[in-house]
XYZ file of C-alpha atoms in Angstrom:
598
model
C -11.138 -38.202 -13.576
C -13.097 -37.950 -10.467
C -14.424 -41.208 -8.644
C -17.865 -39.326 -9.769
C -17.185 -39.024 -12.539
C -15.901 -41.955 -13.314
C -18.498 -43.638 -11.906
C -21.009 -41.873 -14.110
C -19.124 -42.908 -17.353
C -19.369 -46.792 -16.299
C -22.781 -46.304 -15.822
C -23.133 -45.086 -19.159
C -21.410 -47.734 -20.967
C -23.667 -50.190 -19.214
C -26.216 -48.921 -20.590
C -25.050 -48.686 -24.016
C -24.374 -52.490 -23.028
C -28.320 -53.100 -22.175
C -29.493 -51.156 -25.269
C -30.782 -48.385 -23.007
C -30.785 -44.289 -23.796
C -31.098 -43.807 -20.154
C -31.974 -44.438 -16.592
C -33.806 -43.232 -13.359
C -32.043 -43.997 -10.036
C -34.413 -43.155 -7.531
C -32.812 -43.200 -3.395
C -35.040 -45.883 -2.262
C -35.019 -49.956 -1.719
C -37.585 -52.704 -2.444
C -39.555 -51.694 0.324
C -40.163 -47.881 -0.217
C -38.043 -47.085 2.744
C -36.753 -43.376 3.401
C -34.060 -44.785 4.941
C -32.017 -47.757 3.048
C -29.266 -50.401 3.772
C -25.783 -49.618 2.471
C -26.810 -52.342 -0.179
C -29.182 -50.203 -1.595
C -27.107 -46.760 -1.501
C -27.118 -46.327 -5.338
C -27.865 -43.116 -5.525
C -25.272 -41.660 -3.053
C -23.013 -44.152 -4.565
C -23.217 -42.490 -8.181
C -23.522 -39.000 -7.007
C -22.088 -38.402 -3.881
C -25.514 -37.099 -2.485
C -25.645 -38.547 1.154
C -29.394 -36.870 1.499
C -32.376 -39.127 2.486
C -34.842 -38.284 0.000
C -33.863 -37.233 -3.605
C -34.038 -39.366 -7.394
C -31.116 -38.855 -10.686
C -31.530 -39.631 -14.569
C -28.705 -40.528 -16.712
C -29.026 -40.335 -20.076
C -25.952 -39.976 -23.094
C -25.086 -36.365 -22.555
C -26.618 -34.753 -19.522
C -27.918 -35.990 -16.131
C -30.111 -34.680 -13.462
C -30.635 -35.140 -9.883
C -33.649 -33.833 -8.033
C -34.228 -33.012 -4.363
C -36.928 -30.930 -2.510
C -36.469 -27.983 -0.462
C -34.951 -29.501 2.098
C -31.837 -30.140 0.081
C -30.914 -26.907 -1.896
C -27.995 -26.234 -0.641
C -26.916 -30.117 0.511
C -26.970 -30.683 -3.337
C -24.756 -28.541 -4.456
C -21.498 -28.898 -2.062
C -22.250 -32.727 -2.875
C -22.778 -33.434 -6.151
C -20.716 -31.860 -8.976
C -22.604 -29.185 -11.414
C -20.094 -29.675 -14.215
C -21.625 -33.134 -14.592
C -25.297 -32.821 -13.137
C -28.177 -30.137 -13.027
C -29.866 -29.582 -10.507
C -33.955 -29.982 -10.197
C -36.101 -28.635 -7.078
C -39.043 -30.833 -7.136
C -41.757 -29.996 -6.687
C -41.415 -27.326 -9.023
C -40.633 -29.912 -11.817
C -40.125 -33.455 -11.706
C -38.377 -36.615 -13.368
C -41.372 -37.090 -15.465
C -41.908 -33.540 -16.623
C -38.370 -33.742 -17.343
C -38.123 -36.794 -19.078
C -41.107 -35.268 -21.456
C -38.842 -32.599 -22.257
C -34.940 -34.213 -22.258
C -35.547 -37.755 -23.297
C -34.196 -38.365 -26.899
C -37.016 -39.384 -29.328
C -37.734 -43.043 -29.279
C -35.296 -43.938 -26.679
C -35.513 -46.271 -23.955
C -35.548 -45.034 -20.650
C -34.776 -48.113 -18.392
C -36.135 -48.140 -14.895
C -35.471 -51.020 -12.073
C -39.289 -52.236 -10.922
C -38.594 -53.261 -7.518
C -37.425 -48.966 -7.018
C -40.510 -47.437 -7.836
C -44.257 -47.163 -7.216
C -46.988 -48.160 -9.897
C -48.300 -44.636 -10.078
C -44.950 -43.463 -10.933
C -44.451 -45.901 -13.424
C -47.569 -45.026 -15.255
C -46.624 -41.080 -15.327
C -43.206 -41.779 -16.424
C -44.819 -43.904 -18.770
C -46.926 -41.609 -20.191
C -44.616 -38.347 -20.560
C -42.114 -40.786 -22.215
C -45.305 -41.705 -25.078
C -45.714 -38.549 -25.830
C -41.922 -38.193 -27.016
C -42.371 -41.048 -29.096
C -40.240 -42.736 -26.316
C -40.648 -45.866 -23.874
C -40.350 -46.479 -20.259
C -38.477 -49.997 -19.940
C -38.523 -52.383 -16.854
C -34.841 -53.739 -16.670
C -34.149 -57.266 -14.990
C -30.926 -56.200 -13.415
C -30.005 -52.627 -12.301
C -26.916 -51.698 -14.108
C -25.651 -49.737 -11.210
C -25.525 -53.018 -9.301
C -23.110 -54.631 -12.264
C -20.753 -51.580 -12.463
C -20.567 -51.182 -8.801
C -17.832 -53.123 -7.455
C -17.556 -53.065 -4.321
C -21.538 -53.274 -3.475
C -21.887 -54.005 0.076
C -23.763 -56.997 0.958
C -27.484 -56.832 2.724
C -27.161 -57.512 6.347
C -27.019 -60.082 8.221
C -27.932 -59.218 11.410
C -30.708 -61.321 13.392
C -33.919 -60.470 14.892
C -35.101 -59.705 17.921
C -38.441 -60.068 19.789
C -39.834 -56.946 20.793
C -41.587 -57.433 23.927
C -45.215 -56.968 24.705
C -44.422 -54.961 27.456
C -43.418 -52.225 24.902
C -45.568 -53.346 21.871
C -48.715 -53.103 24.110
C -50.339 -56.077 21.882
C -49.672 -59.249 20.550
C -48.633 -60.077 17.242
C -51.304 -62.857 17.133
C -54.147 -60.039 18.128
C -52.802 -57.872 15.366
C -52.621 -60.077 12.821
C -56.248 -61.197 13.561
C -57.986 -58.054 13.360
C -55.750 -57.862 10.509
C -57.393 -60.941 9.365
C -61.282 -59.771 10.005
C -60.417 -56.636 8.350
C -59.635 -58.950 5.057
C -62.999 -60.612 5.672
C -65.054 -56.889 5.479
C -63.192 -56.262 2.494
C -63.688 -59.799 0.796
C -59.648 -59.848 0.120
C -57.451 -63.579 0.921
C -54.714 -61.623 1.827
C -52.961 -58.571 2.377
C -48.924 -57.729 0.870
C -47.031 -56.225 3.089
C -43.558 -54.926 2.047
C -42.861 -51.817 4.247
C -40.128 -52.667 6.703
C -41.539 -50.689 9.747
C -44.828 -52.521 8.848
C -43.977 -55.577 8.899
C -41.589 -54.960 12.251
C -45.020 -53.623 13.731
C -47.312 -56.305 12.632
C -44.930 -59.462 13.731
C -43.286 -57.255 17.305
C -39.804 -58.218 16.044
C -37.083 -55.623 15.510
C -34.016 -55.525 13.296
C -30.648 -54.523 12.440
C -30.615 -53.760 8.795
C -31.067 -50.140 8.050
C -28.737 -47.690 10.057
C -30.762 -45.995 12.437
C -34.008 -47.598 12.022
C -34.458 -51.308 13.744
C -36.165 -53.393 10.585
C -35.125 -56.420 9.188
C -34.677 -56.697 5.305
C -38.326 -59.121 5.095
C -41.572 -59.378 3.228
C -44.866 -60.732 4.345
C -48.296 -61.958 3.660
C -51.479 -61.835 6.202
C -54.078 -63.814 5.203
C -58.057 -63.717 6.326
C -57.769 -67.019 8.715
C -55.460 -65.311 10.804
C -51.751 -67.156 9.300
C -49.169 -65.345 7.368
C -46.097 -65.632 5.434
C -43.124 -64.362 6.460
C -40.284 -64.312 3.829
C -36.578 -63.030 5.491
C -32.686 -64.540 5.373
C -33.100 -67.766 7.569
C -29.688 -67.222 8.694
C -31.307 -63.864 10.574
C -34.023 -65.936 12.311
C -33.414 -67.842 15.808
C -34.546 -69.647 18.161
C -36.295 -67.124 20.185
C -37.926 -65.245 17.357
C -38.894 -68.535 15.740
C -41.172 -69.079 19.003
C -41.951 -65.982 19.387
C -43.562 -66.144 15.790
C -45.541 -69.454 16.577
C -46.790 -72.391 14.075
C -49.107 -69.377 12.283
C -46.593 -68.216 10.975
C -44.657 -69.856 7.114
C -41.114 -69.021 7.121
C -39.400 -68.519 3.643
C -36.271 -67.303 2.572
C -36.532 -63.314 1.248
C -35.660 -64.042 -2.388
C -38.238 -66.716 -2.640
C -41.343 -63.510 -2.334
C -41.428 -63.124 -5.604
C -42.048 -66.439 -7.189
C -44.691 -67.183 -4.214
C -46.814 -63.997 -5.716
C -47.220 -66.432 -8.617
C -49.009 -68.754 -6.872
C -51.843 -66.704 -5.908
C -53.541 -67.000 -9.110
C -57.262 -66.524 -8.078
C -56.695 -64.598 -5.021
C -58.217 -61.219 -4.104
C -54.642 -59.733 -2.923
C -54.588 -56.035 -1.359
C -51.752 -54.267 -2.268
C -50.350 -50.161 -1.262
C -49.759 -48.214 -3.859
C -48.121 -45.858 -2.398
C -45.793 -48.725 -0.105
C -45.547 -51.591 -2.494
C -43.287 -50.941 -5.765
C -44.378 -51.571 -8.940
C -42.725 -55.270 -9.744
C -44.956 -56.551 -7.095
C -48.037 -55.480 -8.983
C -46.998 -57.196 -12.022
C -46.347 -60.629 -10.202
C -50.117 -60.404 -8.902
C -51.243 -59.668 -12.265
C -49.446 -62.097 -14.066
C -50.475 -64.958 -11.492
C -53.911 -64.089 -12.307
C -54.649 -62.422 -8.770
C -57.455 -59.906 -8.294
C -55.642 -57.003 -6.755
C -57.167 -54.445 -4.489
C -55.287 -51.233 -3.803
C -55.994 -50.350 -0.711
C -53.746 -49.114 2.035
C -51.337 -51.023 4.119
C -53.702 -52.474 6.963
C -50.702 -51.679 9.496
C -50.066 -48.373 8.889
C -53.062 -46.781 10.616
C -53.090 -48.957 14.042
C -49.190 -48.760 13.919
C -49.885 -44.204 13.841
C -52.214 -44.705 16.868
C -49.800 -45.240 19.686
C -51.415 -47.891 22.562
C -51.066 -46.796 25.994
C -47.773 -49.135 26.745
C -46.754 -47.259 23.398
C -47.544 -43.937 25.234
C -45.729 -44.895 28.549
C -42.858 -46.292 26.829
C -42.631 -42.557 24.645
C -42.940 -40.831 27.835
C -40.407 -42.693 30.081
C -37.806 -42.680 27.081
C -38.153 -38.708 26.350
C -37.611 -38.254 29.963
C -34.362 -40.443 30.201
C -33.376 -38.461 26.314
C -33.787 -35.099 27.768
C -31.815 -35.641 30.372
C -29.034 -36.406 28.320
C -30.023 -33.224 26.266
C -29.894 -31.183 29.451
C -26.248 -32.891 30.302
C -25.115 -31.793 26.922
C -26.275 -28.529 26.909
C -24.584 -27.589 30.208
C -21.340 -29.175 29.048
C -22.307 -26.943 25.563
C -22.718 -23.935 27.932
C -19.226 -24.407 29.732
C -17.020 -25.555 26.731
C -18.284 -23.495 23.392
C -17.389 -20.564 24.797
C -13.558 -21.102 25.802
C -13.220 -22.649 22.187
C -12.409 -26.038 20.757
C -15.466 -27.954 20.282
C -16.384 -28.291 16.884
C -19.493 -30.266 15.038
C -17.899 -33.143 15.403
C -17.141 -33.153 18.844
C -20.587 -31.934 19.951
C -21.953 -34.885 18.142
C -19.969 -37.001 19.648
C -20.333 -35.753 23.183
C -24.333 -35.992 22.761
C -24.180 -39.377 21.970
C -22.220 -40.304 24.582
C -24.519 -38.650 27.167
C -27.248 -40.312 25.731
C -25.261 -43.769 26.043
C -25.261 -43.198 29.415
C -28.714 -42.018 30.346
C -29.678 -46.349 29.407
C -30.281 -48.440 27.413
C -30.011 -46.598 23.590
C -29.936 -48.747 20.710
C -28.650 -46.692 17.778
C -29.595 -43.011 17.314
C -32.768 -41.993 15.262
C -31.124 -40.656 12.551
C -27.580 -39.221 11.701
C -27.151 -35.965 14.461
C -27.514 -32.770 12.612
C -24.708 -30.578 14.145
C -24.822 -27.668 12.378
C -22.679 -24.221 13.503
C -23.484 -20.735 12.146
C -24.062 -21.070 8.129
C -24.121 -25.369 8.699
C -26.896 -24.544 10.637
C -28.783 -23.047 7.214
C -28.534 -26.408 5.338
C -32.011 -28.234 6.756
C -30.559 -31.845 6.671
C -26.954 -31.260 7.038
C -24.504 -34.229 7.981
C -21.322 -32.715 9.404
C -18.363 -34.675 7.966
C -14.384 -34.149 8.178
C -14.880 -31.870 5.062
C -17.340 -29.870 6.048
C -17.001 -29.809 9.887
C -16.815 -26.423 11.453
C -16.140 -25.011 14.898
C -18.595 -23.358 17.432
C -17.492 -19.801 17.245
C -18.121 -16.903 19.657
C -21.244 -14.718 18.565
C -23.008 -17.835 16.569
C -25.836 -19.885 15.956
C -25.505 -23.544 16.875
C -28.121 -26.101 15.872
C -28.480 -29.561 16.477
C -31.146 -31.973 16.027
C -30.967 -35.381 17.212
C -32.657 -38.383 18.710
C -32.026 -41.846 20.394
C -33.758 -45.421 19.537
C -34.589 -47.122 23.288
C -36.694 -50.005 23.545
C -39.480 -48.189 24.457
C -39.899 -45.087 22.336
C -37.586 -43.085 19.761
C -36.776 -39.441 20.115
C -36.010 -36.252 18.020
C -35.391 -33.248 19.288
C -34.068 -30.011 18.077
C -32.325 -26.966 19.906
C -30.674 -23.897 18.502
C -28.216 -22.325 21.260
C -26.506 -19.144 20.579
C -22.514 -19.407 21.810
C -21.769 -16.196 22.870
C -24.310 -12.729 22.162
C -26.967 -13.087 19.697
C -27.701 -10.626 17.330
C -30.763 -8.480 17.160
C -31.992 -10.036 13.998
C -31.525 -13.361 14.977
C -33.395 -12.913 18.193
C -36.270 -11.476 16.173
C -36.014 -14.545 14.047
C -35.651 -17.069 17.037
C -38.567 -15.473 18.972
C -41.093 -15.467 15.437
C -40.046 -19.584 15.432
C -41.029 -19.745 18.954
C -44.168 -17.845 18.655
C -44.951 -20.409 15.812
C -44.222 -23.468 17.792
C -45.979 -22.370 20.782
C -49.002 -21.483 18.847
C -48.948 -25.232 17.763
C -48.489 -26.944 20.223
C -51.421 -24.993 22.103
C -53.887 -25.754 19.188
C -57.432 -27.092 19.889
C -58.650 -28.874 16.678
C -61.902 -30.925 15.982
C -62.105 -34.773 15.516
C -61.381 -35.023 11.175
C -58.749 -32.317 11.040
C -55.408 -32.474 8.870
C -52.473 -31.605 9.187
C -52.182 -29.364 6.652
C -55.264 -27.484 8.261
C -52.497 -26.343 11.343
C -49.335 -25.988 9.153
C -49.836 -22.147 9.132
C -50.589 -22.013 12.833
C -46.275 -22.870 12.998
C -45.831 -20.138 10.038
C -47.787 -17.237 10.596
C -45.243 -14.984 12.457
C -42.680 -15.320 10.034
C -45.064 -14.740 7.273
C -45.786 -11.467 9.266
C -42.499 -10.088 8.247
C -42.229 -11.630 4.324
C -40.659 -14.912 5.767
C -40.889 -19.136 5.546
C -39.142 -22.237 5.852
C -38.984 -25.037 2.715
C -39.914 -28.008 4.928
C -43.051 -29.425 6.776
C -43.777 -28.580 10.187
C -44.466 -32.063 11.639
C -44.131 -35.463 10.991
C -45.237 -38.716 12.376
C -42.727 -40.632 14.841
C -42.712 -44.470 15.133
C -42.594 -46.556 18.654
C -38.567 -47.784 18.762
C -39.479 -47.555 15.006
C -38.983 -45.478 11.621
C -38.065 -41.449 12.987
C -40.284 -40.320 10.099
C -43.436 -42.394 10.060
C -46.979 -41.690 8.235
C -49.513 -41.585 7.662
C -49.962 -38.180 9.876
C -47.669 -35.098 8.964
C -47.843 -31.440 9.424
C -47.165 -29.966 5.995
C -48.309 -27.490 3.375
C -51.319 -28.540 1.660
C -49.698 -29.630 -2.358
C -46.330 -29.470 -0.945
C -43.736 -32.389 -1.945
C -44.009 -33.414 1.896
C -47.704 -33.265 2.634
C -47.967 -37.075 2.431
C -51.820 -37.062 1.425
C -54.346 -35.842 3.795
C -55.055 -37.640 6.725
C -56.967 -36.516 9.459
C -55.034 -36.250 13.557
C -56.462 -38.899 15.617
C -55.515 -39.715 19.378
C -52.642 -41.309 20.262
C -50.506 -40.446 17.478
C -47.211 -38.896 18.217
C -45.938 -35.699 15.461
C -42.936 -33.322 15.625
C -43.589 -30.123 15.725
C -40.937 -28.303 14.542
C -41.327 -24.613 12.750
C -37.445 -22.931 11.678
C -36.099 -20.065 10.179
C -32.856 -20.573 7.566
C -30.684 -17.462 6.198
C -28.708 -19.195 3.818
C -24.441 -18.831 4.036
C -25.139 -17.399 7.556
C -27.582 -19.333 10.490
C -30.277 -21.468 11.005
C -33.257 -21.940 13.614
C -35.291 -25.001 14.508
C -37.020 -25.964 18.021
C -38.598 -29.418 17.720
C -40.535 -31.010 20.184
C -42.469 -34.294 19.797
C -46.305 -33.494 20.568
C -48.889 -36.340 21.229
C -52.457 -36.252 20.028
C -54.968 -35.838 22.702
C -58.738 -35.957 23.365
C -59.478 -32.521 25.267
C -62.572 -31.996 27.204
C -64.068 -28.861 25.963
C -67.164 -27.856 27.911
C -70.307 -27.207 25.508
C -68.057 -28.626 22.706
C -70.504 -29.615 19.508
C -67.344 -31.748 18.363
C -64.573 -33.970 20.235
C -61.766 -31.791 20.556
C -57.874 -33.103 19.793
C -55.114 -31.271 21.356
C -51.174 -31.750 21.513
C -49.277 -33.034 24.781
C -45.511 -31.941 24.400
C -43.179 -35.068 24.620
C -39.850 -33.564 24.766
C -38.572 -31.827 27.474
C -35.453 -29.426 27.188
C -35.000 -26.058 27.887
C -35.644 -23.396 25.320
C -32.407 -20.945 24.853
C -33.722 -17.993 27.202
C -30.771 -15.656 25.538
C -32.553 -16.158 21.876
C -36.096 -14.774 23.074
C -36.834 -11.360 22.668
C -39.596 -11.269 25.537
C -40.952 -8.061 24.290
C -42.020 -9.674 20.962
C -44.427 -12.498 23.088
C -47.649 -11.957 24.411
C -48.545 -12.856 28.160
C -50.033 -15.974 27.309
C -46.744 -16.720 25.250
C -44.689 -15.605 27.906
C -47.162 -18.332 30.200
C -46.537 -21.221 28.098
C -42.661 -20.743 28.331
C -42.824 -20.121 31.774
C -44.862 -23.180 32.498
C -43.292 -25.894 29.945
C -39.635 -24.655 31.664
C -41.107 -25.550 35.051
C -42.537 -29.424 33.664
C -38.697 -29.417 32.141
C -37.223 -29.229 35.586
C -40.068 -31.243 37.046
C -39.358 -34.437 34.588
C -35.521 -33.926 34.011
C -34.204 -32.242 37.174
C -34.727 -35.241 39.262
C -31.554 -37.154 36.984
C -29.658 -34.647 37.994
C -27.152 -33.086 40.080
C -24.309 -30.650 41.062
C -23.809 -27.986 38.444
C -25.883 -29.441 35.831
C -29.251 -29.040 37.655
C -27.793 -25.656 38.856
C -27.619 -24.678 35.366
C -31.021 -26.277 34.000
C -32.843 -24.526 37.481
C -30.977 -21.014 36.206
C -32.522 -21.300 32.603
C -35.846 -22.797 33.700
C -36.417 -19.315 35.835
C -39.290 -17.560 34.657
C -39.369 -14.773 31.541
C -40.502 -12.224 33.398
């Protein structure tokens, strides 16, 4: 029996232990977080799935696990189809299927600090009308069958200085504090990590690749707040730093102080606060507003010391980007490097262009058909070599102090084919058109998405992810509220309108399954543009990221002059921002591709 397997049949006699017919095991934490300590790893744990957004149900005889678009393919080399199906949300989802595999009058058990409210209340219902119930379990049973459950860290906080933050955590929490008084609300939950990192300027060391700290918190109208995290994480420094208006309590005492707020008007997120936090309010007796995280917003809008610190760390990043793509250029080609080693080699030039943290997320290396699989994560299994005549594709990004990166770059080793030029150039097309986009004040994101897709849909052809997302300041990689997605698609994350001084991805691909993929992502800033006679203020993007474009990919003849323009002049800014790092024959080489297209 495989460790999967076997896994998946302890899990089952749990549940026959707790009386339950099945349960949901969504990949998230207490806090709603993409991106989760290895405490909270249950779902990889059970299925092998090492994705970063995906859910399973077990019940008796069958289980399911369900992933979007971005997944398809992860899925299935990771999790084994002789014990799990596989669902593409958003076709269906673990609702619609509970309505329709959930044995009448069973009891579906669900873990309430793991889920929202709103998706308690649809699971809820679908489950009624199979005569079945939805059942909030005081312990998750994967936690008793799983042995050898890492601990939650214990790593300590840091101050993160104004100099980056660009504002107090006093001044936040007070306009926190009058925007409680406008909406007649005591006080205000918050539970996101990245929130409440924002909100108090601290930083943490608790979720790989993201710098949170396992914590929940409280801001109330007069300006105080509760902060509830390990004591053993908090010292000296930080406990300064966080002044006499601010309570300390330990993390596993949040709970029992929601009781005490009996009488309270208490705004909670619905969409970032699960659902066992509602019931506490409720049964304390507190008046609960849901309304919207009063972080998230003013935590989008970058500052200008937010700004700066962006800028100056994309510089340093792409000059580690150009270092590795020379040493790419040199070493692909005689043979030898593998995913792996490029990885490994990227990260080390970024170690030494200052001062990096952690990286932003887990590098995608991807060669030829790796390269197809959206979120890939090379491993000894599955790592392949860079092999003449290929697509390579790797997208990556470094936490500094002052800013966090992503970036992605396809690079052909060796000659390109004629189709994949065709595809590379369409991408490019997309991304330019973009990233040159004029919009009015009140636009969405989903209003652009097509701008990105339009030259692929030319020729009958898309990509299954969103174009753009939101990017945090030495924060979360993937932050909201702001994305760049289909309108209705699993992704879109609601449908909030651009505003300056947010930062996005933009970041269109192409993906031919079992054979190549293309990406080229650039981090784009939101700008007010001055538009003469304009009835409207006028948002643009200011690119962020600057690395060369493969030249070899581009098949000149499919862009227009203005195309050609934009190429031309973002290749000169590259060698304007990154050439001065450099020297010898890497600026040779970055000077040779930064030559204009025609």
């Amino acid at each position: 029996m495989s460790s999967s397997e076997a896994r998946l049949s302890a899990l089952r006699e749990q549940l026959k232990a707790d009386r339950l017919d099945g349960f949901v095991v969504p990949l998230t934490d207490e806090h709603m977080s993409e991106y989760v300590g290895s405490y909270a790893q249950r779902l990889a744990w059970l299925t092998g799935f090492q994705g970063s957004a995906g859910a399973a149900v077990v019940l008796p005889e069958e289980a399911a696990i369900f992933t979007d678009g971005r997944y398809t393919l992860q899925v299935r080399d990771q999790v084994d189809g002789k014990h799990w199906s596989y669902q593409s949300v958003p076709e269906t989802s673990i609702a619609a299927w509970l309505k329709e595999h959930a044995p009448e009058g069973g009891r579906i058990g669900y873990d309430p600090w793991l889920h929202t409210k709103d998706w308690v209340a649809k699971a809820k219902a679908a489950l009624k009308e199979k005569g079945a119930e939805l059942i909030a379990v005081g312990r998750n049973p994967i936690d008793v069958v799983w042995s050898e459950r890492p601990e939650p860290s214990k790593a300590r906080l840091v101050v993160h200085p104004e100099q980056y933050a660009g504002k107090s955590s006093a001044a936040k929490r007070q306009e926190m504090a009058d925007w409680l008084k406008e909406q007649k609300a005591d006080s205000a939950v918050l539970s996101a990590l990245d929130s409440i990192a924002w909100t108090f300027n601290v930083r943490g060391q608790d979720v790989e690749h993201t710098p949170v700290a396992l914590s929940f918190a409280l801001v109330h109208d007069d300006g105080t707040s509760d902060l509830f995290v390990a004591s053993e994480k908090l010292g000296d420094a930080v406990r300064q730093h966080l002044g006499n208006g601010v309570r300390m309590h330990e993390r596993d005492e949040f709970a029992s102080f929601l009781g005490t707020l009996k009488g309270k008007t208490v705004v909670a997120d619905p969409e970032r606060a699960v659902a066992a936090i509602f019931e506490a309010l409720e049964q304390a007796g507190a008046k609960v507003v849901q309304k919207r995280d009063p972080s998230v917003l003013p935590k989008a809008i970058k500052n200008e010391a937010e700004i700066a610190g962006h800028q100056a760390a994309q510089a340093r990043d792409g000059g580690a980007l150009v270092r590795f793509l020379h040493w790419l250029s040199i070493e692909a080609p005689r043979g030898g490097v593998d995913e792996l080693k490029a990885a490994a080699q990227l990260q080390e030039f970024r170690q030494q262009c200052g001062d990096l943290r952690d990286l932003s997320f887990d590098t995608i290396s991807g060669a030829g058909p790796n390269g197809a699989i959206v979120h890939y994560r090379v491993t000894e299994e599955t790592n392949r070599p860079l092999e003449m005549n290929s697509l390579y594709l790797v997208d990556s990004g470094g936490q500094y102090p002052d800013g966090t990166t992503d970036v992605t770059r396809t690079v052909t080793i060796g000659e390109p084919t004629a189709e994949m030029r065709d595809r590379f150039t369409r991408v490019l097309k997309g991304h330019i058109a973009l990233s040159e986009a004029r919009f009015p004040q009140g636009t969405r994101g989903t209003q652009l998405d097509s701008f990105a897709r339009q030259y692929l849909w030319q020729v009958g052809l898309d990509y299954a992810h969103g174009t753009g997302h939101g990017v945090g300041s030495y924060l979360a990689v993937h932050e909201g509220p702001q994305r760049i997605s289909p309108a209705g698609s699993s992704q879109s994350g609601g449908d909030e309108p651009l505003r300056a001084g947010m930062i996005l991805s933009n970041e269109p691909g192409y993906y031919k399954a079992g054979e190549y993929g293309i990406r080229i992502e650039n981090l784009v800033l939101v700008r007010e543009i001055e538009v003469e006679g304009a009835e409207k203020q006028v948002l643009g993007f200011e690119t962020l990221t600057f690395a060369p474009i493969d030249r070899n990919l581009i098949d000149v003849g499919l862009l227009t002059a203005e195309e050609r323009q934009w190429v031309d002049k973002y290749h000169a800014r590259v060698l304007e921002v990154v050439g001065p790092q450099l020297e010898g024959e890497p600026l040779e080489w970055l000077k040779s591709q930064c030559e204009p297209l025609s």
